Short mmCIF file of C-alpha atoms in Angstrom, two decimals:
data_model
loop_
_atom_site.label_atom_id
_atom_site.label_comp_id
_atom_site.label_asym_id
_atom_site.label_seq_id
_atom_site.Cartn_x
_atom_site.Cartn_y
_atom_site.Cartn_z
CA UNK A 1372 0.00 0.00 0.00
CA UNK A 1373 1.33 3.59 -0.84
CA UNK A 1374 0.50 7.09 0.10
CA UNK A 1375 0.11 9.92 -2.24
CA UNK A 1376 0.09 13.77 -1.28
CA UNK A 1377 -1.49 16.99 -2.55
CA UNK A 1378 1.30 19.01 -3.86
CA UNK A 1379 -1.77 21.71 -3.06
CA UNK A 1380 -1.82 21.04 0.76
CA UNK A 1381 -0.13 18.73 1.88
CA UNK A 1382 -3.34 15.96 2.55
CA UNK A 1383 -1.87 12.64 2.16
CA UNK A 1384 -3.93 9.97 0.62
CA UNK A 1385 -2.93 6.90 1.81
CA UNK A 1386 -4.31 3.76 -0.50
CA UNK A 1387 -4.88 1.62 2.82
CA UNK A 1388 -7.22 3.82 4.27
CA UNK A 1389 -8.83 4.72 1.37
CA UNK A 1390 -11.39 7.59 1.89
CA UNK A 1391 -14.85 6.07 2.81
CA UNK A 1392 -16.57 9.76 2.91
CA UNK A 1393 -16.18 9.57 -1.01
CA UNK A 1394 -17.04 6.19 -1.79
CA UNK A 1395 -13.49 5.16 -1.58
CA UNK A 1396 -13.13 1.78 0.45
CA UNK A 1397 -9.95 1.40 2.65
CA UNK A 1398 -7.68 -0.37 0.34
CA UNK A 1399 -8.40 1.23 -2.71
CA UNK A 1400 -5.36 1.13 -4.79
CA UNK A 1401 -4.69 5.05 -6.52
CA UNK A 1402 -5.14 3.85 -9.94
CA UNK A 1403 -8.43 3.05 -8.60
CA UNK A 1404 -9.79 5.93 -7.46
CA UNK A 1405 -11.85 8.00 -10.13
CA UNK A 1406 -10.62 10.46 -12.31
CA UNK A 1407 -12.88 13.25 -10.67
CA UNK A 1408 -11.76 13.10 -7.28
CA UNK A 1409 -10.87 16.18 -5.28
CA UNK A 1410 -8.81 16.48 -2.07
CA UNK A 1411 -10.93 16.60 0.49
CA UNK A 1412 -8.68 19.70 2.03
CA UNK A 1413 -8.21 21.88 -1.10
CA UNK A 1414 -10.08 20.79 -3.67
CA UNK A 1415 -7.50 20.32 -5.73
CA UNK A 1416 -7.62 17.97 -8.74
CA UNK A 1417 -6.26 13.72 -8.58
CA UNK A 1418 -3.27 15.21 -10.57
CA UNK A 1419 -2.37 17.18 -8.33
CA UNK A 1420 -0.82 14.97 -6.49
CA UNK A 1421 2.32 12.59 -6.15
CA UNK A 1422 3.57 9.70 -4.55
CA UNK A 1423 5.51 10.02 -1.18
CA UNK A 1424 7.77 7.61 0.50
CA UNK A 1425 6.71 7.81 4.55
CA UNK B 1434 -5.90 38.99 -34.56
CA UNK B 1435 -4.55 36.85 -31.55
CA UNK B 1436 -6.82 33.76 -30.45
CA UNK B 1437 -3.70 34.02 -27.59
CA UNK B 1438 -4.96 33.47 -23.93
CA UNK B 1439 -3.03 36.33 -21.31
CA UNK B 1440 -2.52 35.04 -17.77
CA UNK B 1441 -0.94 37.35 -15.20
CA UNK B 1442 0.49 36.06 -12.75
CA UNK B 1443 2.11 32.20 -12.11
CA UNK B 1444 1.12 31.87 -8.60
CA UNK B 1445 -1.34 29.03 -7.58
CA UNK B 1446 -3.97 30.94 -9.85
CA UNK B 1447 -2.01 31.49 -12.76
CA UNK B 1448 -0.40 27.84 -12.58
CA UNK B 1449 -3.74 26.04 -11.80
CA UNK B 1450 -5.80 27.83 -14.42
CA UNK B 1451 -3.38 27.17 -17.29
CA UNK B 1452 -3.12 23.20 -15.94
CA UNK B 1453 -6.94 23.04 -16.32
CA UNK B 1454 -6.93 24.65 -20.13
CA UNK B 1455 -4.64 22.34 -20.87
CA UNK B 1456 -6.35 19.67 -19.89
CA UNK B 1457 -9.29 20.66 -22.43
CA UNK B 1458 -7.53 22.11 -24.98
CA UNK B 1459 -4.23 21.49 -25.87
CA UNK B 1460 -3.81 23.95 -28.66
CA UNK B 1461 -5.14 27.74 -27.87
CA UNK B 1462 -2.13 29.92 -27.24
CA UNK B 1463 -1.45 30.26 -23.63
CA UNK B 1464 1.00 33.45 -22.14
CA UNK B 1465 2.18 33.95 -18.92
CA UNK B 1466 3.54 36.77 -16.92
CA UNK B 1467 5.09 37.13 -14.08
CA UNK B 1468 7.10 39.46 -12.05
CA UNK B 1469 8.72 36.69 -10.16
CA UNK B 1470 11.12 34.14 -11.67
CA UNK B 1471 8.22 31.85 -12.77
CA UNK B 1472 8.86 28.71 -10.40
CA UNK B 1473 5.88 26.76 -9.36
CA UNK B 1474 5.28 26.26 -5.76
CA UNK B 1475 2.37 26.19 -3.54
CA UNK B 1476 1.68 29.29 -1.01
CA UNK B 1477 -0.28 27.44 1.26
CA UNK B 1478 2.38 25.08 1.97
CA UNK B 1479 4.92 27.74 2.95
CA UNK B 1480 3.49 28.43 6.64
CA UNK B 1481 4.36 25.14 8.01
CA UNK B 1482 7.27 24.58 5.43
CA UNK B 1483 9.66 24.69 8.88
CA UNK B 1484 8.07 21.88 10.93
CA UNK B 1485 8.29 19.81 7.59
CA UNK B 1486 11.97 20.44 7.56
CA UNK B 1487 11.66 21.98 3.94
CA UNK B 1488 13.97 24.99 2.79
CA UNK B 1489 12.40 27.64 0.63
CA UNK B 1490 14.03 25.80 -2.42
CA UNK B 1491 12.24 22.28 -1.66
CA UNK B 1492 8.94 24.47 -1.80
CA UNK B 1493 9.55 24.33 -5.69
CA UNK B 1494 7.80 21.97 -7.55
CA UNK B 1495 8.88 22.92 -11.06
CA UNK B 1496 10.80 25.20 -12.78
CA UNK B 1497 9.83 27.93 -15.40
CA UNK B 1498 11.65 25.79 -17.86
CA UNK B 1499 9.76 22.34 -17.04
CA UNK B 1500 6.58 24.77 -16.65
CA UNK B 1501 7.21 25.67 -20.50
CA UNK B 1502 7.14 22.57 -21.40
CA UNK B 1503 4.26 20.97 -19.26
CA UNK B 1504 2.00 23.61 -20.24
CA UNK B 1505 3.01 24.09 -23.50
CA UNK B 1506 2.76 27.82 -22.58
CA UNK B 1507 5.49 30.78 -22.88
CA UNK B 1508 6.02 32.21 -20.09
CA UNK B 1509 7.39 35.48 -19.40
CA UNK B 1510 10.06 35.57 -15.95
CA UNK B 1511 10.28 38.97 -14.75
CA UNK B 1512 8.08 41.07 -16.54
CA UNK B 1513 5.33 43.38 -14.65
CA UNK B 1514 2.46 44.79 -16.82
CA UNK B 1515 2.72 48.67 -16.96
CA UNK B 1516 -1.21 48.87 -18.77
CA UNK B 1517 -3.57 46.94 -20.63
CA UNK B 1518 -4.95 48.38 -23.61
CA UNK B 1519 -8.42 47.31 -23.76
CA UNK B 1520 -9.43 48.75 -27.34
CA UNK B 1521 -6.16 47.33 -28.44
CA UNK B 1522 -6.77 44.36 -26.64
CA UNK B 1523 -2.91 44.08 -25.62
CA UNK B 1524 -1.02 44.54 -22.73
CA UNK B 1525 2.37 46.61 -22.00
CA UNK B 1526 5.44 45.32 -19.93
CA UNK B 1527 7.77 46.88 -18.08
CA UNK B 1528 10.62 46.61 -21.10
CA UNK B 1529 8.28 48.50 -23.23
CA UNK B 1530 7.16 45.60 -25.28
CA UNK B 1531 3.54 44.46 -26.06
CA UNK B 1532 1.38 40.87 -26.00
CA UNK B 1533 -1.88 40.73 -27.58
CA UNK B 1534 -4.91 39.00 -26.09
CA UNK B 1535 -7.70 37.43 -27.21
CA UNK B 1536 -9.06 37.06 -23.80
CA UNK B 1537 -6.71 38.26 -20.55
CA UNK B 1538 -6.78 36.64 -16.85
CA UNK B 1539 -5.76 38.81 -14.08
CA UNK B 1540 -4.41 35.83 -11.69
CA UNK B 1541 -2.61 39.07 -9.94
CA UNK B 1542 -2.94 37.54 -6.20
CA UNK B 1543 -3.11 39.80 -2.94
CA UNK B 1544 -0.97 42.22 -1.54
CA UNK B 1545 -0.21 42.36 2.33
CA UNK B 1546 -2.05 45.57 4.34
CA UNK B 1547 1.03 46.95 6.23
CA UNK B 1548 0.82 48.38 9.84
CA UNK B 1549 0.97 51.96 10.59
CA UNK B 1550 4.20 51.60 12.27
CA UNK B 1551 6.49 54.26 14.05
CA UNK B 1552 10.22 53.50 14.46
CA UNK B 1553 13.99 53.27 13.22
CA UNK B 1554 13.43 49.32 13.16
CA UNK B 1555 11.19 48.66 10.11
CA UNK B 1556 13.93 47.03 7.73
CA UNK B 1557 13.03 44.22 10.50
CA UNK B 1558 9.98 44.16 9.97
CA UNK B 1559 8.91 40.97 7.41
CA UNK B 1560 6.01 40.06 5.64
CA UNK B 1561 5.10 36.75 3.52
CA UNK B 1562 3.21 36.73 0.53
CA UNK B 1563 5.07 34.72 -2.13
CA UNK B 1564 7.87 32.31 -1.52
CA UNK B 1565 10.56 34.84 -2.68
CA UNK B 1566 9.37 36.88 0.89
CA UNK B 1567 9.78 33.90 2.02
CA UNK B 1568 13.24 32.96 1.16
CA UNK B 1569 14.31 36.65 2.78
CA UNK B 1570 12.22 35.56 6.04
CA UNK B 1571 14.29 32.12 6.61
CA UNK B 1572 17.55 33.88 5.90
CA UNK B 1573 17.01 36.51 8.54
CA UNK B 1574 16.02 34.03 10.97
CA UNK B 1575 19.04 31.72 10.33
CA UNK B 1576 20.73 31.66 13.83
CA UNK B 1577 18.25 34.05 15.45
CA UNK B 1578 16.01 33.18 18.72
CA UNK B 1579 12.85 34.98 18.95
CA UNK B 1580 10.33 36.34 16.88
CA UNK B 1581 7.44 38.85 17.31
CA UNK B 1582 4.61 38.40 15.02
CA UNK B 1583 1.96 40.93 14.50
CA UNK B 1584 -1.41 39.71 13.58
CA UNK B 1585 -3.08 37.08 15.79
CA UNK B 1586 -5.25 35.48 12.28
CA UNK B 1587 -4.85 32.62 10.35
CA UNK B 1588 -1.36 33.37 9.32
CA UNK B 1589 -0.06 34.72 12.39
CA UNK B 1590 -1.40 31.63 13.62
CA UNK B 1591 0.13 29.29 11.23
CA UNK B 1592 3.37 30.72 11.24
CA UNK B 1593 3.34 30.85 15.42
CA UNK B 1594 2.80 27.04 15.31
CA UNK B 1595 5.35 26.76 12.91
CA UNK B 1596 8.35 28.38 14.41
CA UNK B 1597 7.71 26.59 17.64
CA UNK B 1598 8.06 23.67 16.27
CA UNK B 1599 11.55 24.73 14.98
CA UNK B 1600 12.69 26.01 18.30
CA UNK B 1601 11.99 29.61 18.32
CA UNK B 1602 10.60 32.04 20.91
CA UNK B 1603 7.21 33.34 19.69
CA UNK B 1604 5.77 36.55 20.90
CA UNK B 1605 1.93 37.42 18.95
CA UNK B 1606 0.70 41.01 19.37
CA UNK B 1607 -2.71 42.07 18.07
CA UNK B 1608 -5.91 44.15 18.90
CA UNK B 1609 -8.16 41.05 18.40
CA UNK B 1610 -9.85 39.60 21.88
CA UNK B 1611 -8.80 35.87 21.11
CA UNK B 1612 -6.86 34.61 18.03
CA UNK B 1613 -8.69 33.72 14.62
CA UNK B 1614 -11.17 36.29 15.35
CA UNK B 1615 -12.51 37.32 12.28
CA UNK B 1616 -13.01 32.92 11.69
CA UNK B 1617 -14.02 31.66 15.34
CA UNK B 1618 -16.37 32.65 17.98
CA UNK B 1619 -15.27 33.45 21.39
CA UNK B 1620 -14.35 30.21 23.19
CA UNK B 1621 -13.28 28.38 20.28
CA UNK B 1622 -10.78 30.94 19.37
CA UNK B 1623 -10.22 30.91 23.47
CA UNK B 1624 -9.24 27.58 23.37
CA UNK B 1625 -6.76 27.80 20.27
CA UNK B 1626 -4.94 30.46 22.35
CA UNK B 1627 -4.56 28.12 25.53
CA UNK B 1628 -3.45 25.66 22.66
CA UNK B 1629 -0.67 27.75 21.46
CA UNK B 1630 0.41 29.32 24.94
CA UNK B 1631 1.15 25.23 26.44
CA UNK B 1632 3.39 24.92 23.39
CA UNK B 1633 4.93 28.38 23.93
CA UNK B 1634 3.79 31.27 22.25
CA UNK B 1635 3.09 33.96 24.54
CA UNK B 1636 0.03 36.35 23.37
CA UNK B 1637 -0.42 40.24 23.69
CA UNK B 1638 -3.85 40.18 22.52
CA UNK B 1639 -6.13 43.82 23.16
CA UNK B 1640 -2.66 45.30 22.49
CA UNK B 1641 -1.66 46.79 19.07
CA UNK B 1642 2.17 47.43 17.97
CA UNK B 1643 2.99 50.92 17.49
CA UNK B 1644 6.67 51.05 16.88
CA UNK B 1645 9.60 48.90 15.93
CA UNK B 1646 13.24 50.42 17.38
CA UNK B 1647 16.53 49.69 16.77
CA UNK B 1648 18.19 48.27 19.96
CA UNK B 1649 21.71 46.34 19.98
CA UNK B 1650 21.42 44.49 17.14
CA UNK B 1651 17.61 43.28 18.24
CA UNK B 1652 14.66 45.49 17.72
CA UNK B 1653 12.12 46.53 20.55
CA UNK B 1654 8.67 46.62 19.80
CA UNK B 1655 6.69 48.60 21.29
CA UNK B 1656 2.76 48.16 22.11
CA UNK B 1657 0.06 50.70 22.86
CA UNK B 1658 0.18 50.24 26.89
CA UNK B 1659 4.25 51.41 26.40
CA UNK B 1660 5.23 48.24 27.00
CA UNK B 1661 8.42 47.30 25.42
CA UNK B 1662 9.39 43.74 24.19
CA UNK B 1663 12.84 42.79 22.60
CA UNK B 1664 13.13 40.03 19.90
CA UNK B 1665 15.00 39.40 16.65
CA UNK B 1666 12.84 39.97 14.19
CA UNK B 1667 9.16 40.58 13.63
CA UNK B 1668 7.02 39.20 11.22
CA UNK B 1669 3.60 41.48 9.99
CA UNK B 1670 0.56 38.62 9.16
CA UNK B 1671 -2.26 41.81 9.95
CA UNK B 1672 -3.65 40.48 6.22
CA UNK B 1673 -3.98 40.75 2.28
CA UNK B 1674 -5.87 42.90 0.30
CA UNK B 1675 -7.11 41.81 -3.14
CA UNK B 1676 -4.35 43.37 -5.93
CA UNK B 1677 -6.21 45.78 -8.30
CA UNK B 1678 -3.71 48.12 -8.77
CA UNK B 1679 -4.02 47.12 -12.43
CA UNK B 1680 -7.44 46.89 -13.02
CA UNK B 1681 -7.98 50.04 -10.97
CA UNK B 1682 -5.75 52.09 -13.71
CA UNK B 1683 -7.80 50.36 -16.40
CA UNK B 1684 -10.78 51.12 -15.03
CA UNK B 1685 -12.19 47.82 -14.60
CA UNK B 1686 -15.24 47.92 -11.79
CA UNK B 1687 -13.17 47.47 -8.41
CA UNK B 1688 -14.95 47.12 -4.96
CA UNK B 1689 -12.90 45.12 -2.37
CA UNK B 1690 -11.55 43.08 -5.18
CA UNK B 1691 -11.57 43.23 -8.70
CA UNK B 1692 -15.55 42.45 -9.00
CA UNK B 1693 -16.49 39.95 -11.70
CA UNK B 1694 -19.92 37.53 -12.87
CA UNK B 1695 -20.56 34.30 -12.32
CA UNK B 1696 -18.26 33.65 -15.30
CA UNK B 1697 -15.53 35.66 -13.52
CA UNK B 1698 -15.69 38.21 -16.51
CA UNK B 1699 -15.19 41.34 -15.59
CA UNK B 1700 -16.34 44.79 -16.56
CA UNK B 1701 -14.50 44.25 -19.65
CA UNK B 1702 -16.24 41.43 -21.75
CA UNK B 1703 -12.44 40.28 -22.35
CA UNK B 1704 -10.94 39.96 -19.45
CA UNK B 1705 -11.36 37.60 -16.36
CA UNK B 1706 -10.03 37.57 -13.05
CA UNK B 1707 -10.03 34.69 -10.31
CA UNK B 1708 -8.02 33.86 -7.04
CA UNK B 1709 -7.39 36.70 -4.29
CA UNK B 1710 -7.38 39.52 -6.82
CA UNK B 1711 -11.42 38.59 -7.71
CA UNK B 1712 -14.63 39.58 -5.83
CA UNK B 1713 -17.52 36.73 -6.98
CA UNK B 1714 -20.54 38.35 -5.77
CA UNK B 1715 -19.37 40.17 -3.05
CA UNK B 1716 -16.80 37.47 -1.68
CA UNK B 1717 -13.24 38.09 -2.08
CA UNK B 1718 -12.29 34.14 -0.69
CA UNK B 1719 -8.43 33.73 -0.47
CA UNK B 1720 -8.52 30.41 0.10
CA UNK B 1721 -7.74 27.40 -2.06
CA UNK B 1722 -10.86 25.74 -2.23
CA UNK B 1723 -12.57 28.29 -4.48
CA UNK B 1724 -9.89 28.74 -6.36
CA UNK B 1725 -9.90 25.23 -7.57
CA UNK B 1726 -13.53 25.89 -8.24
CA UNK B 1727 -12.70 28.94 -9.96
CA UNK B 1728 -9.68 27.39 -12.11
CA UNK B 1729 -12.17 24.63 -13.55
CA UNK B 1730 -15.56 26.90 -14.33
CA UNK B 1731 -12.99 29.42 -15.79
CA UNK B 1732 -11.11 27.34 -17.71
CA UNK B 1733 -14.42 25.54 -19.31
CA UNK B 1734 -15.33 29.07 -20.06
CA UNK B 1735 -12.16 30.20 -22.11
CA UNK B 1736 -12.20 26.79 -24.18
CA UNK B 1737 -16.19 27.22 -25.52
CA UNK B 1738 -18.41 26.03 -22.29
CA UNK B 1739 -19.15 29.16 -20.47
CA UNK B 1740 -19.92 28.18 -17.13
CA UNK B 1741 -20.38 29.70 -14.12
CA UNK B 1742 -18.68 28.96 -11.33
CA UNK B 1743 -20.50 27.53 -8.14
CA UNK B 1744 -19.10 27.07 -4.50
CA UNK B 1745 -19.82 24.24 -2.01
CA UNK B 1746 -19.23 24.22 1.56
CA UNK B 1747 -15.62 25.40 1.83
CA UNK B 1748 -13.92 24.19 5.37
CA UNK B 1749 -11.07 25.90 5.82
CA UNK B 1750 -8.15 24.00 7.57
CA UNK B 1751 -5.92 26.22 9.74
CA UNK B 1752 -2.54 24.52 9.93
CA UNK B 1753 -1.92 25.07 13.58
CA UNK B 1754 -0.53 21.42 13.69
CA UNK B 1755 0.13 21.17 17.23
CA UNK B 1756 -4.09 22.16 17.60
CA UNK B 1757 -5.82 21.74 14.53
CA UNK B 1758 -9.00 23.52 13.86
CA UNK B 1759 -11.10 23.31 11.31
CA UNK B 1760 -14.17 26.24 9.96
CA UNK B 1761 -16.57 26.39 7.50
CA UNK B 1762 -17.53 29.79 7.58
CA UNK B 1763 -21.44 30.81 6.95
CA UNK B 1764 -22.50 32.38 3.49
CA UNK B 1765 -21.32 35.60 3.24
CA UNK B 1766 -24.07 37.77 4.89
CA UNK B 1767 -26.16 35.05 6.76
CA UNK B 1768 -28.32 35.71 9.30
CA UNK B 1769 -27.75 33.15 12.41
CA UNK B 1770 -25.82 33.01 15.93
CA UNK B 1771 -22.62 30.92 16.78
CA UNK B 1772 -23.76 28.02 19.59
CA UNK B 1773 -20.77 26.44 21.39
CA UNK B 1774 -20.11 23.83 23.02
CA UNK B 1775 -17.21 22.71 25.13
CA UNK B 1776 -16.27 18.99 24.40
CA UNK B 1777 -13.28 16.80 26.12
CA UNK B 1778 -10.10 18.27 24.57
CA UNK B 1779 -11.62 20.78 21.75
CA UNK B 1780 -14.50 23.08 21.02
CA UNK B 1781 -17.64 22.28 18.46
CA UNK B 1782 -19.33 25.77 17.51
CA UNK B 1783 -22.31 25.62 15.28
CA UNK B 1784 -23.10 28.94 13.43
CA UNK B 1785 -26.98 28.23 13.09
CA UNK B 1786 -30.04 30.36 11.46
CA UNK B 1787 -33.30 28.78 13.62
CA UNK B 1788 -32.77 25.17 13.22
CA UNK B 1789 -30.10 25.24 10.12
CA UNK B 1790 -26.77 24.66 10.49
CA UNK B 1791 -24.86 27.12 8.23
CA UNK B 1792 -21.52 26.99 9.19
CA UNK B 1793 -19.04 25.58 11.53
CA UNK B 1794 -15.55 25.82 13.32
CA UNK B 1795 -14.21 22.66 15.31
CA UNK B 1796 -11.08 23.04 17.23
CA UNK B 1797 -8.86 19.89 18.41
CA UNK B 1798 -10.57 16.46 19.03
CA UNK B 1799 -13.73 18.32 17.98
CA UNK B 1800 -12.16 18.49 14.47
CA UNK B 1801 -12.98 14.58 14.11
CA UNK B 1802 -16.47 15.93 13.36
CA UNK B 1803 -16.12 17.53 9.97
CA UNK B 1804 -17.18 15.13 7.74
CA UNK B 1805 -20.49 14.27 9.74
CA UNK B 1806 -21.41 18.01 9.86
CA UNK B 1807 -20.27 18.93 6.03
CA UNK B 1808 -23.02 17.01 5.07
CA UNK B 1809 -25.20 19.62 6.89
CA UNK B 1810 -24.24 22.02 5.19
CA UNK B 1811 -25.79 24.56 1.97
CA UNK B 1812 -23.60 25.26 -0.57
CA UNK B 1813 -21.83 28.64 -0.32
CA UNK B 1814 -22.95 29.52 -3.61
CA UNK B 1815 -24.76 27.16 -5.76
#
């Protein structure tokens, strides 16, 4: 499982968690999550962010 | 005639609007300006950029060369815009050149309101609104112990938190009754300062800065009740104003910001503005959730979908990471009262019209609430 921050932010995203408040189940993999998904902090777009090693 | 696309300015706005053209049109001619050197970064993340052990350079995400390139875009690095010609439709830089629009953007950004201050001490004085301030900031405070910061609001606050965290002595002065003031009610923002003073900052709130003296290599400031306090440097967060200096001189409608539809046109049928710089219907919102809205209405609207743009709740996340609190303030103009309530280790206030909830502002263990109560929540402007 990875994690994947807002360059925007700072919210991390992490793929075992998931986001349940979106629809996103814990586990979710970041391929996975759709295309129109906004970070729940900023708002900003899905490619807006990267991956992060933690 | 031009079919180019003007942007002015490269900050989040500029940046984020030309990213979201791109994305639906890869083709229309896209211009930047900036007065800066043109490197992407991310304001936001500059007021807790210390705790994260990040140097002013790690802020970067990209520079104006790779930005070229991503956006397909040419970008102009240290330009400012003298005028804009409107019946010309062009605009005139600083080196006496011209670039023609089709349609212009005025991402222009904010500029900070400074305090009236007396004194021999005000090359101390610092303020942060882009990350070149910002560079100037962290080199002054290389090696240095203590720092007074005026303005007890949400970058005061942020930036208080912040140099805690590395080490430094934190003095905040400011006028307000509790900190956050013009975002919380009374014994949230009550409970943020008891937050901050256990991790060290010590407040001087009712109290406004008058004058900044030299003194032995330090600086005294000194507050309205005479009392004097000595630090290193001091750091002015009293706020930001939208930037219409611009507009102003081309006589675009101007009211706190530079005032623009739905469609975030303007007076002027060709030119837009968005970010700090705009006022959409009365709001002037420097935050990044509406910008983000703003970016992606906008930039549907410059590549053949005019659409306006709409707001949802917007919570606002203050990045006091030691205390984190959390507000969704109500619609601009609402009628309503704040109701708080004191919960184990935070505050919950709900600012509520009858038996609607239109706004809130969690503080600590209270913050775990947020996403229960954003679903109570109308939409700031739908």
């Amino acid at each position: 499982m990875r994690k994947w921050q807002c360059l925007i932010c700072g919210f991390i995203y992490d793929e075992a968690e998931g986001w349940p408040d979106d629809g996103i189940a814990p586990g979710t993999r970041w391929e996975d999550v759709p295309d129109d998904w906004q970070c729940p902090e900023c708002g900003a777009s899905k490619s807006d962010f990267e991956m992060v090693q933690v | 005639m031009t079919d180019t696309i003007v942007i002015i300015g490269t900050g989040l706005a500029g940046y984020t609007l030309a990213r979201e053209i791109r994305k639906r049109d890869g083709e229309v001619p896209l211009c930047l300006i900036t007065q800066d050197d043109g490197a992407s970064y991310s304001k936001p993340m500059i007021s807790n950029a210390l705790g994260k052990q990040k140097t002013p350079d790690k802020l970067v995400m990209a520079s104006v060369d790779k930005m070229r390139v991503d956006l397909n875009a040419e970008i102009l690095a240290h330009k400012s815009v003298t005028a804009i010609d409107q019946v010309r439709r062009s605009i005139e830089l600083d080196d006496g050149s011209t670039v023609d629009y089709a349609r212009l953007v005025l991402a222009v950004g904010s500029q900070v309101v400074r305090p009236p201050l007396q004194g021999d001490g005000l090359d101390h004085v610092y303020s942060i609104n882009s990350l070149e301030d910002y560079r100037g900031f962290r080199r002054r405070i290389e090696g240095c112990h203590s720092v007074a910061i005026i303005g007890p609001g949400l970058i005061g606050c942020e930036f208080a938190n912040d140099l805690i965290s590395a080490g430094y002595e934190v003095h905040v002065i400011g006028p307000d009754a509790w900190p956050l003031s013009r975002l919380l009610p009374a014994q949230a923002g009550a409970a943020v300062r008891e937050a901050l003073e256990k991790i060290g900052v010590h407040w001087y709130l009712h109290r406004i800065a008058q004058a900044v003296q030299l003194a032995d290599g330090k600086v005294n400031v000194v507050m309205d009740n005479e009392r004097q306090l000595q630090v290193d440097v001091v750091l002015s967060a009293i706020g930001l104003h939208a930037n219409t200096t611009l507009a102003n001189a081309a006589g675009l409608h101007i009211n706190r910001g530079i005032v623009v539809d739905r469609k975030l046109c303007s007076s002027d049928p060709h030119i837009y503005a968005l970010g700090d710089c705009a006022e959409v219907e009365g709001m002037v919102l420097p935050f990044v959730m509406p910008l983000m809205q703003q970016t992606r209405a906008l930039a549907a609207t410059l590549t053949g979908t005019p659409t306006d743009v709409s707001y949802p709740a917007m919570p606002v996340l203050v990045k006091t990471t030691s205390y984190p609190v959390i507000v969704s303030p109500p619609p601009y103009e609402a009628q309503g009262a704040w109701e708080e309530e004191i919960l184990d280790g935070g505050v919950k206030a709900l600012f509520k019209s009858g038996q609607h909830v239109l706004g809130f502002a969690l503080t600590g263990a209270a913050t775990s609430e947020r996403q229960a109560l954003m679903k109570l929540l109308p939409k700031v402007m739908p």
